[in-house]
PDB file of C-alpha atoms in Angstrom:
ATOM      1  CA  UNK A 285      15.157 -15.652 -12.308  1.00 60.00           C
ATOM      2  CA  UNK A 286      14.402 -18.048  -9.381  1.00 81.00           C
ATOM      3  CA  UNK A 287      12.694 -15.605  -7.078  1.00 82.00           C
ATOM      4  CA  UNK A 288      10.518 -14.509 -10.601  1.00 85.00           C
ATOM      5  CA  UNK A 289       9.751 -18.452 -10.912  1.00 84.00           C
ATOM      6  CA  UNK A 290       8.911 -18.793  -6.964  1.00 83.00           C
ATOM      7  CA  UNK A 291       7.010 -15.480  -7.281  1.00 84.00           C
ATOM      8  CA  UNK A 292       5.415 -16.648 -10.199  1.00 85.00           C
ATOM      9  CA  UNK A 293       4.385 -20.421  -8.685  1.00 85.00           C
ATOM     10  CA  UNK A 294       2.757 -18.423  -5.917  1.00 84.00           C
ATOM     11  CA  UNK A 295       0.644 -16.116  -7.626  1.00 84.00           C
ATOM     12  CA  UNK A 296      -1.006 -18.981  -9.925  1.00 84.00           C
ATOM     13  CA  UNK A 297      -1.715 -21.443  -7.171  1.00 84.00           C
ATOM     14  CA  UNK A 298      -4.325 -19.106  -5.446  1.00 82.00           C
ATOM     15  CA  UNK A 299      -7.636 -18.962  -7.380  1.00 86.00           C
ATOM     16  CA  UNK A 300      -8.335 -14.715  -7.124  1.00 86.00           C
ATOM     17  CA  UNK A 301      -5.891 -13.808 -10.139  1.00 89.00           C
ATOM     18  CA  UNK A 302      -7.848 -16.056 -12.179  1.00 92.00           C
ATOM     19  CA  UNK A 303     -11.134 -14.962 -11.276  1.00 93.00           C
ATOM     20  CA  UNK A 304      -9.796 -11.284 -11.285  1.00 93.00           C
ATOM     21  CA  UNK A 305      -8.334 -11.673 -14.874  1.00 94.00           C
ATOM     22  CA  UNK A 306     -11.459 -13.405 -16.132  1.00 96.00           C
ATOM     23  CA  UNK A 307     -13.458 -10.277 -14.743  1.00 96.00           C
ATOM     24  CA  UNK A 308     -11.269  -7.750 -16.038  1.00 96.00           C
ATOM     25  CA  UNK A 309     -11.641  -8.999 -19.688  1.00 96.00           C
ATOM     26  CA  UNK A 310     -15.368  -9.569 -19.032  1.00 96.00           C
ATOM     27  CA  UNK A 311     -16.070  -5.847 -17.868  1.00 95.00           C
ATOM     28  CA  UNK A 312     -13.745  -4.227 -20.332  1.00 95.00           C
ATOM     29  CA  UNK A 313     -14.665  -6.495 -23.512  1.00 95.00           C
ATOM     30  CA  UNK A 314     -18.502  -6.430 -22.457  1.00 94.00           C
ATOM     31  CA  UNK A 315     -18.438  -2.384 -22.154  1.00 92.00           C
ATOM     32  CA  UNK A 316     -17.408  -2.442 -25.519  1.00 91.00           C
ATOM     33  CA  UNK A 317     -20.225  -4.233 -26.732  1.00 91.00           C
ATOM     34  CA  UNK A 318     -22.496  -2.215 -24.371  1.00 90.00           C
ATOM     35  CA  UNK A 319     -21.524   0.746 -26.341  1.00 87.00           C
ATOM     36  CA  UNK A 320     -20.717  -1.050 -29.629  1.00 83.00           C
ATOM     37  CA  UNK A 321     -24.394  -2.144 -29.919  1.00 82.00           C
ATOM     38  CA  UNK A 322     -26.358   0.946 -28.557  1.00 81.00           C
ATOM     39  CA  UNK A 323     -24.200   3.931 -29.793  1.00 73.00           C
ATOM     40  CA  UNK A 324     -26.290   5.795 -32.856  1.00 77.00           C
ATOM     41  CA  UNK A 325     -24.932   4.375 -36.443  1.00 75.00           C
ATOM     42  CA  UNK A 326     -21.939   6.761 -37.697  1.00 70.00           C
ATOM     43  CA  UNK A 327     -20.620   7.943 -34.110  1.00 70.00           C
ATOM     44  CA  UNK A 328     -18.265   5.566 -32.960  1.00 75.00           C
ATOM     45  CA  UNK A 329     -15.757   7.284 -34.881  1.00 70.00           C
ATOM     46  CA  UNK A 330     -13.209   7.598 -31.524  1.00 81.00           C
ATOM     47  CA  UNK A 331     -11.181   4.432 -31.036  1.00 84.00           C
ATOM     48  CA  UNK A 332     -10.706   5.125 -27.096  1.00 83.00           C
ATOM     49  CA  UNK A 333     -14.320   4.888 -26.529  1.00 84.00           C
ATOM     50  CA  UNK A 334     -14.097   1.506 -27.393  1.00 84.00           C
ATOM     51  CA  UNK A 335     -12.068   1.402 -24.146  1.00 90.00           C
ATOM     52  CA  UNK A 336     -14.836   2.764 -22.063  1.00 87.00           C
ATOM     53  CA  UNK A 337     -14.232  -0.149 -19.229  1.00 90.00           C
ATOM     54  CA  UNK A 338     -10.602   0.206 -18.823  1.00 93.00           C
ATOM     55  CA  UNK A 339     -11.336   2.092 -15.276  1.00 92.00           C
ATOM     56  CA  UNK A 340     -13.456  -0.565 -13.570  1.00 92.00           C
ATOM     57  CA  UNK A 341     -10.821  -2.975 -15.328  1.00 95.00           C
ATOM     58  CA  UNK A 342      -8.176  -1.235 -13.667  1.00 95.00           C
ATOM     59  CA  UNK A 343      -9.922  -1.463 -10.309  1.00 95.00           C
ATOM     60  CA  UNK A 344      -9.731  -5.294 -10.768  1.00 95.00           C
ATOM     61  CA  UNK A 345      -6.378  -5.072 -11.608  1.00 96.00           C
ATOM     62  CA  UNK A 346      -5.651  -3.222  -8.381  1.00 96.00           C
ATOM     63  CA  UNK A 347      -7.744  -5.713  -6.229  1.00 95.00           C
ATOM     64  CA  UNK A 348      -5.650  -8.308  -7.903  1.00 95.00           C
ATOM     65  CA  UNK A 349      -2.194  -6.839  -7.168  1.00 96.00           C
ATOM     66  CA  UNK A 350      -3.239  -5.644  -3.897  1.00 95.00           C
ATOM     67  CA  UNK A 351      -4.244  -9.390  -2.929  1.00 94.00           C
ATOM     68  CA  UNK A 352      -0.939 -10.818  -3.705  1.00 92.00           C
ATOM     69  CA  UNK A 353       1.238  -8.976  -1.033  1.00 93.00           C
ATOM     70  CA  UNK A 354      -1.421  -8.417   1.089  1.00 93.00           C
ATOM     71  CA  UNK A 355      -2.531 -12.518   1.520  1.00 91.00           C
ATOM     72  CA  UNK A 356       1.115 -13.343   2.362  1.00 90.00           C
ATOM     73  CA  UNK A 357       0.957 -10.768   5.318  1.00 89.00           C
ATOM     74  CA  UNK A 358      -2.233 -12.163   6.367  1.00 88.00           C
ATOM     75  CA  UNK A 359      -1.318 -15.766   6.507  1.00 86.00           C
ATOM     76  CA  UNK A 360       2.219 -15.396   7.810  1.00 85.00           C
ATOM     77  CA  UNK A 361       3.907 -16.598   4.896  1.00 87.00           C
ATOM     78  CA  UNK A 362       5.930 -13.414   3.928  1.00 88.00           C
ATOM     79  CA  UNK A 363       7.995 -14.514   7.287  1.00 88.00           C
ATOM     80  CA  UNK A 364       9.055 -17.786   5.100  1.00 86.00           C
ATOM     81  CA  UNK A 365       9.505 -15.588   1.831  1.00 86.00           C
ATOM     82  CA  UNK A 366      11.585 -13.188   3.720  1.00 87.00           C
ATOM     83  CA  UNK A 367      13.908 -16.119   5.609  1.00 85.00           C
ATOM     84  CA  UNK A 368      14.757 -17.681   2.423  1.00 84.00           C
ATOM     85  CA  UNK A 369      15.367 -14.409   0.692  1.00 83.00           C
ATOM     86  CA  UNK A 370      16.929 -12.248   3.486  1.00 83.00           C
ATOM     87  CA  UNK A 371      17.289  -9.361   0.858  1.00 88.00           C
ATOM     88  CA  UNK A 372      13.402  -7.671   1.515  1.00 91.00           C
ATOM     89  CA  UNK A 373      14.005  -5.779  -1.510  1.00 92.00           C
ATOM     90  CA  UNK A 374      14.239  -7.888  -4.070  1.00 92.00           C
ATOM     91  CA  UNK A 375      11.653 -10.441  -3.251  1.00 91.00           C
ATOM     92  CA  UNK A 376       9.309  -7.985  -2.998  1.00 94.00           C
ATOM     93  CA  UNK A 377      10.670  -6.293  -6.855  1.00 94.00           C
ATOM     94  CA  UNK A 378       9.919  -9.783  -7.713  1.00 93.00           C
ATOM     95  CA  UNK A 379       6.444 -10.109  -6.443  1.00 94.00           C
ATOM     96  CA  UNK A 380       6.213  -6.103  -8.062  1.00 95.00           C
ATOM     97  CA  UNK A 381       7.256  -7.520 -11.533  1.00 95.00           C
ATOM     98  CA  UNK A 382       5.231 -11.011 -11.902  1.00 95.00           C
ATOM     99  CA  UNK A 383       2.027  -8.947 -10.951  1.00 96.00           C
ATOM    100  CA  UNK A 384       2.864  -5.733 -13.078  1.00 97.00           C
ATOM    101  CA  UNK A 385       3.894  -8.415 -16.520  1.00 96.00           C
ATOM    102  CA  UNK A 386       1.103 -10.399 -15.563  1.00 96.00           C
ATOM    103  CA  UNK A 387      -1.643  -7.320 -15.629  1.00 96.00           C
ATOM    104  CA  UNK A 388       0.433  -6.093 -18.562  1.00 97.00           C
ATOM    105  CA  UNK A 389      -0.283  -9.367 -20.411  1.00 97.00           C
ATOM    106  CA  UNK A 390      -4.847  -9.203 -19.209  1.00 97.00           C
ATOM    107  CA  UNK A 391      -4.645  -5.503 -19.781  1.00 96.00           C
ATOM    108  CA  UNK A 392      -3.484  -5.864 -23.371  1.00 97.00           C
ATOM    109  CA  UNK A 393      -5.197  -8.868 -24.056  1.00 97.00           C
ATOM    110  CA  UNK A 394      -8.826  -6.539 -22.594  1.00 96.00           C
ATOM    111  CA  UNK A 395      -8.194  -3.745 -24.630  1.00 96.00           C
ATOM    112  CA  UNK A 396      -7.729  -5.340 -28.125  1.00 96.00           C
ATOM    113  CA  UNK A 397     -10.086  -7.874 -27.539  1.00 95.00           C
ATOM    114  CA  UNK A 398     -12.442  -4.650 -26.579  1.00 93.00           C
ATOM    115  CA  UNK A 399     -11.432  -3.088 -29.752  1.00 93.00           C
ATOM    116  CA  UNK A 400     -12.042  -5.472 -32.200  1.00 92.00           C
ATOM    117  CA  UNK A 401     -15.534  -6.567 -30.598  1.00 92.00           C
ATOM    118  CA  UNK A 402     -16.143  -3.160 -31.476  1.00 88.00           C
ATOM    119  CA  UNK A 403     -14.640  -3.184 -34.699  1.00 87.00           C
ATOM    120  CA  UNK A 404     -16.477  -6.122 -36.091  1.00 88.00           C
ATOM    121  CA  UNK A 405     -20.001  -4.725 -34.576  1.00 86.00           C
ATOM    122  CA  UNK A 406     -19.491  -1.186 -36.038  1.00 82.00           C
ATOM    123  CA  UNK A 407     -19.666  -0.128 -39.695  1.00 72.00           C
ATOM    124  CA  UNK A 408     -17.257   2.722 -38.618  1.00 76.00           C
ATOM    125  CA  UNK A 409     -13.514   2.936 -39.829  1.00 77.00           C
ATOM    126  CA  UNK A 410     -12.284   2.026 -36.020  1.00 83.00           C
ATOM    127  CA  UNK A 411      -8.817   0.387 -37.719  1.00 85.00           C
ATOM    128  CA  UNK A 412      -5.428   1.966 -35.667  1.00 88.00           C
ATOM    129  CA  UNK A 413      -4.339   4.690 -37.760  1.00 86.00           C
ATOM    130  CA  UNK A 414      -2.421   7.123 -35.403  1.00 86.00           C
ATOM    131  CA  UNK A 415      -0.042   6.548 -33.601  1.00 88.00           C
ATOM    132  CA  UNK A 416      -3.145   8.499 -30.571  1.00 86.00           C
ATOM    133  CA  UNK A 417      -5.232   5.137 -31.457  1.00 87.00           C
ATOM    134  CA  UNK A 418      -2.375   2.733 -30.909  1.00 92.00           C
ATOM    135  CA  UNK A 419      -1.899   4.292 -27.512  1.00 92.00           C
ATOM    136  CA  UNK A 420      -5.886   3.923 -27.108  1.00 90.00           C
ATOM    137  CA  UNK A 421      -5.299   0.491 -26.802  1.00 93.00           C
ATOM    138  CA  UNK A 422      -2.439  -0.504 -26.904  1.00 94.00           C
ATOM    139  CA  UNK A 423      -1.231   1.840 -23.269  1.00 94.00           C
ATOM    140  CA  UNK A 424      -4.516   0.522 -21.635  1.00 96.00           C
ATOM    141  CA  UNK A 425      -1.930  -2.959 -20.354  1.00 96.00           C
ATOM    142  CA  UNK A 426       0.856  -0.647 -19.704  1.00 97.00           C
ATOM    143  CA  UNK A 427      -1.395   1.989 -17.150  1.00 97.00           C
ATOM    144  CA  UNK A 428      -2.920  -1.737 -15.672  1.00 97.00           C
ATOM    145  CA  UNK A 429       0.517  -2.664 -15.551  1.00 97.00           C
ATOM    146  CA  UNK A 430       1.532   0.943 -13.530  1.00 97.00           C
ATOM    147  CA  UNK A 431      -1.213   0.990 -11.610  1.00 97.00           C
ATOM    148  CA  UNK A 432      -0.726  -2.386 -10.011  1.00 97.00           C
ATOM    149  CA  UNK A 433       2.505  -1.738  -8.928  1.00 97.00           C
ATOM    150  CA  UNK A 434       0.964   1.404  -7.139  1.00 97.00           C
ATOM    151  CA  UNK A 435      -1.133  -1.269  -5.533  1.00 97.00           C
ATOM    152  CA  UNK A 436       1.622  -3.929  -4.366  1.00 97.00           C
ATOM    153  CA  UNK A 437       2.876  -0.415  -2.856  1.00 97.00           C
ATOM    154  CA  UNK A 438      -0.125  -0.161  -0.773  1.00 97.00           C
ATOM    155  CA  UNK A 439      -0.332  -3.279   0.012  1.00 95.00           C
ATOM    156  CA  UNK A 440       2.756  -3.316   1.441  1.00 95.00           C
ATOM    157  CA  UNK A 441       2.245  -0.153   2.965  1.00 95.00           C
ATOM    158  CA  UNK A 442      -1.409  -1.060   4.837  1.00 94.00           C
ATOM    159  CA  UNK A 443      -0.114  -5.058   4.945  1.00 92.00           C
ATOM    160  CA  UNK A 444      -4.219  -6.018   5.363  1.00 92.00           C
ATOM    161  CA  UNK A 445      -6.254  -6.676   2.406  1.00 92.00           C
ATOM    162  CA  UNK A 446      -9.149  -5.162   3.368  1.00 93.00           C
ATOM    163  CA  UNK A 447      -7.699  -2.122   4.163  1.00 94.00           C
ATOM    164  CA  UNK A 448      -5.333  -1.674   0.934  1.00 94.00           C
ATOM    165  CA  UNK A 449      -8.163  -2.905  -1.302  1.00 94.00           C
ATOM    166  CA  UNK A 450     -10.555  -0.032   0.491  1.00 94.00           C
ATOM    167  CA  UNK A 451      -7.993   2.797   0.132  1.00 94.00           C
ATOM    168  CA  UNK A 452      -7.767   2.189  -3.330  1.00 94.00           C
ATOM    169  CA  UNK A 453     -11.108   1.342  -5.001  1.00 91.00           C
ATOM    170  CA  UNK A 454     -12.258   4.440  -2.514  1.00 92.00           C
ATOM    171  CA  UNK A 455      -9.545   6.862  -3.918  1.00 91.00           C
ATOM    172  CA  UNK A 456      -9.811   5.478  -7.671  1.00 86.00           C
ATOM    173  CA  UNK A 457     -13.066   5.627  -8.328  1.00 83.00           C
ATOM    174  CA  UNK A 458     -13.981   8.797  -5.575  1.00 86.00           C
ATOM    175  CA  UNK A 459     -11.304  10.783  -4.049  1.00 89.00           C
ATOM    176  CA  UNK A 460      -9.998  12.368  -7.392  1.00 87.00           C
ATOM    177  CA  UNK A 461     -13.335  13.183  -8.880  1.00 86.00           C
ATOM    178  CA  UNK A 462     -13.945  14.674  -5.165  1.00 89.00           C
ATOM    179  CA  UNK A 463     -11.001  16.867  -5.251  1.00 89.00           C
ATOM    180  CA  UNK A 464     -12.805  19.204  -8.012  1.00 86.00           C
ATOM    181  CA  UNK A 465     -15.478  20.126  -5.184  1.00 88.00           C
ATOM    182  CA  UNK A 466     -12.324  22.344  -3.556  1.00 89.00           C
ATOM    183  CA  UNK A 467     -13.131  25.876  -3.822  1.00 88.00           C
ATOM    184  CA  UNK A 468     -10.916  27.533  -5.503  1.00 83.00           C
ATOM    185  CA  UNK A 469      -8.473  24.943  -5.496  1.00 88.00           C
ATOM    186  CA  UNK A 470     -10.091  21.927  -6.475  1.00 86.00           C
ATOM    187  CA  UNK A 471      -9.745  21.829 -10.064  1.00 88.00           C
ATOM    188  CA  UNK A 472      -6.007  22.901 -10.380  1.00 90.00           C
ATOM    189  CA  UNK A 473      -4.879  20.087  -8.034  1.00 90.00           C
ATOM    190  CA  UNK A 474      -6.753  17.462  -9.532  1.00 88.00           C
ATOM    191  CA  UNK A 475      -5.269  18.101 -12.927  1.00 90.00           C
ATOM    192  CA  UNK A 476      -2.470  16.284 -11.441  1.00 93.00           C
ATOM    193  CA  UNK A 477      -3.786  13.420  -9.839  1.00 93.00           C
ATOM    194  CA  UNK A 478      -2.370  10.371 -10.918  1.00 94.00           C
ATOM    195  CA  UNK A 479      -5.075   8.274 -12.430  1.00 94.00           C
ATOM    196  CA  UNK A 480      -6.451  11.989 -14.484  1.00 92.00           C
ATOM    197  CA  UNK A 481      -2.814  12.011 -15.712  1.00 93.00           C
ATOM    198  CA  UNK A 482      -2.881   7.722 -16.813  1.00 93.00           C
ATOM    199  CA  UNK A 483      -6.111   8.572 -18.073  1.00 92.00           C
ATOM    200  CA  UNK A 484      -4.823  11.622 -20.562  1.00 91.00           C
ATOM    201  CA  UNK A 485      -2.366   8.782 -21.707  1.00 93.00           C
ATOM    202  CA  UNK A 486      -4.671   6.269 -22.832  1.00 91.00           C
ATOM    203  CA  UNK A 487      -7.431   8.414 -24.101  1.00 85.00           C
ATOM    204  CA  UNK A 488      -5.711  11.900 -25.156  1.00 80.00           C
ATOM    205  CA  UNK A 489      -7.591  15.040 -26.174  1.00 69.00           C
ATOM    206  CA  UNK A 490     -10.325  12.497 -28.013  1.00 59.00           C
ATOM    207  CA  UNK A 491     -11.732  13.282 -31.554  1.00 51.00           C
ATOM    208  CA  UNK A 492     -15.036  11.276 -31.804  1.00 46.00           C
ATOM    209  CA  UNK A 493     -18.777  12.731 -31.800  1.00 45.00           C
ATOM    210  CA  UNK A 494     -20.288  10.378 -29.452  1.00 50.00           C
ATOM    211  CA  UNK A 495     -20.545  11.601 -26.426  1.00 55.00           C
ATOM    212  CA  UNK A 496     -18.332   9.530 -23.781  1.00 58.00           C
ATOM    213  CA  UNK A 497     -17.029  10.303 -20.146  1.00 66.00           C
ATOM    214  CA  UNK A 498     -15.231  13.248 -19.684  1.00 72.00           C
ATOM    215  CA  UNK A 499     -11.647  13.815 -21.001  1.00 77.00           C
ATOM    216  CA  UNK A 500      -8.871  14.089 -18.838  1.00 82.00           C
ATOM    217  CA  UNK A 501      -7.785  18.042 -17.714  1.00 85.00           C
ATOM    218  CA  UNK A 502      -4.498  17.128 -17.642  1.00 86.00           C
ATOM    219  CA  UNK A 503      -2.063  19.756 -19.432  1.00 87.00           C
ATOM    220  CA  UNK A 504       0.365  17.051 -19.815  1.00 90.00           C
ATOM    221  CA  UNK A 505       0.865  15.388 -23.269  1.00 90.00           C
ATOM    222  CA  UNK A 506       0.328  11.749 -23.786  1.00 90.00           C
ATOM    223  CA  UNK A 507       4.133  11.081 -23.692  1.00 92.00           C
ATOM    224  CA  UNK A 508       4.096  13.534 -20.352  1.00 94.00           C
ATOM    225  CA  UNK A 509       1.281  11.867 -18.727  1.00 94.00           C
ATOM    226  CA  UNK A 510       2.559   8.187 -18.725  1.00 95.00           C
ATOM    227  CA  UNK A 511       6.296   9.727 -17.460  1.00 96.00           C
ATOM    228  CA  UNK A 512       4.382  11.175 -14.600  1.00 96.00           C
ATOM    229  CA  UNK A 513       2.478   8.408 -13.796  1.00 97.00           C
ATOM    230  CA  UNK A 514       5.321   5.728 -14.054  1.00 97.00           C
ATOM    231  CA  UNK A 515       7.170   8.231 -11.860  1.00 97.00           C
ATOM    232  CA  UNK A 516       4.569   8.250  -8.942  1.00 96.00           C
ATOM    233  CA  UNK A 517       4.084   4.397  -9.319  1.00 97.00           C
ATOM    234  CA  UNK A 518       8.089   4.171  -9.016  1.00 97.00           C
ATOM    235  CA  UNK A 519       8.167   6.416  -5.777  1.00 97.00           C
ATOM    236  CA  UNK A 520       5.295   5.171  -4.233  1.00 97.00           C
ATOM    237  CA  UNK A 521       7.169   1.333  -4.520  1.00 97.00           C
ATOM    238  CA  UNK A 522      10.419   2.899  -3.157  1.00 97.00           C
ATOM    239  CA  UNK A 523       8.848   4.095  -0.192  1.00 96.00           C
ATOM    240  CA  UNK A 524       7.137   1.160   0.320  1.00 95.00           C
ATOM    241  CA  UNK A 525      10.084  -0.845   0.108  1.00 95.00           C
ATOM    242  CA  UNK A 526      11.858   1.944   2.522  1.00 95.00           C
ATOM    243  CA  UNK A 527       9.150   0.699   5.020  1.00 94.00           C
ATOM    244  CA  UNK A 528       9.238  -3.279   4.386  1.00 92.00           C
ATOM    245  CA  UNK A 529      12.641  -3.234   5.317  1.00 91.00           C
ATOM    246  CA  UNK A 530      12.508  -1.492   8.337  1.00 90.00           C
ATOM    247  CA  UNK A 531       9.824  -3.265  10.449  1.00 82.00           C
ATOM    248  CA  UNK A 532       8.985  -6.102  11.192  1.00 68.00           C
ATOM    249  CA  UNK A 533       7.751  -8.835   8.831  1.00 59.00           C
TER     250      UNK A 533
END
């Protein structure tokens, strides 16, 4: 509990996880409205489109968890962090699970905030019927929550904030849409990218008649899709960690 406390302290004395939570609801809450207010009366009949910003959200998220390893290798302070905690590993599961609960916490609060923007704009029915609509939302903080511990990973890996924030904005938002371009290959590999598969979970095989960005080609099931994801957050951290503790701080 004390290195969670310390962990914590550190995280909310620098300004960028404020500014990068306050961005994160405004892109993910104001995409709603963008679509809330210009979608043709009657279509909005697809709860996860009222998560339409959840991806540039996530990016956010990323920059945010990224930053908070990364900043401590920059100024020298992880030498202090790792002298009073001679254990590498568990300050650094620490530092993994104050940023993961705390993008857990802006992801949820983004997506139903999103959702019932979009509720109260709409004359649809967008209430949570199905246990598929609950995940709409609701699983949009627990893939933030994932995918920032896939970027304390990196940033542990890389150690320099430019560099780890680069890598994955660049991959995120390019590399796995690139991957289809493959001949041949392209589009059975990127089936199983990570952030396809997150994305299956959160928006599923979709149901609505407005036309939104295009579904995940996962062949995973919701329930599938988050295990695999979770499970390539979890191994990238491990090997991180692997690394951490056998270099120098």
């Amino acid at each position: 509990m004390t290195l969670l406390a310390v962990e914590r302290i550190k995280l909310f004395t620098t300004r960028s996880p404020w500014w990068c939570a306050l961005i994160t609801l405004a892109v993910v809450i104001g995409f709603a409205a963008i679509i809330a207010g210009n979608a043709p009366a009657g279509e909005l009949t697809d709860v996860s489109l009222t998560q339409f910003g959840y991806k540039s959200g996530m990016a956010v998220i990323m920059v945010l968890a990224a930053l908070s390893v990364t900043t401590e290798y920059r100024f020298g302070t992880i030498r202090t962090t790792f002298q009073a905690v001679p254990n590498r590993t568990s300050a650094l599961l620490a530092k993994t699970g104050v940023v993961a609960i705390l993008s857990l916490v802006i992801g949820e609060i983004a997506a139903f905030g999103a959702w019932g923007l979009a509720a109260v704009m709409r004359s649809e029915d967008l209430a949570l019927n199905t246990t598929g609509e609950w995940i709409s939302v609701a699983g949009v903080g627990v893939v933030f929550a994932l995918a920032s511990v896939i970027a304390v990973a990196v940033g542990i890996l890389i150690r320099h904030s430019a560099g780890a924030i680069s890598l994955l904005l660049i991959y995120n938002l390019a590399v796995e849409n690139l991957v289809q371009l493959i001949p041949k290959l392209g589009q059975d590999i990127h089936k199983w990218m990570p952030f396809n598969v997150a994305d299956k979970f959160v928006r599923g095989s979709g149901t609505g008649q407005m036309d939104g960005p295009p579904l995940s080609d996962s062949v995973l099931s919701q329930g599938g899709a988050l295990a695999y994801f979770a499970g390539f957050a979890l191994v990238l951290l491990i090997i991180s960690l692997v690394v951490a503790n056998k270099r120098d701080a």
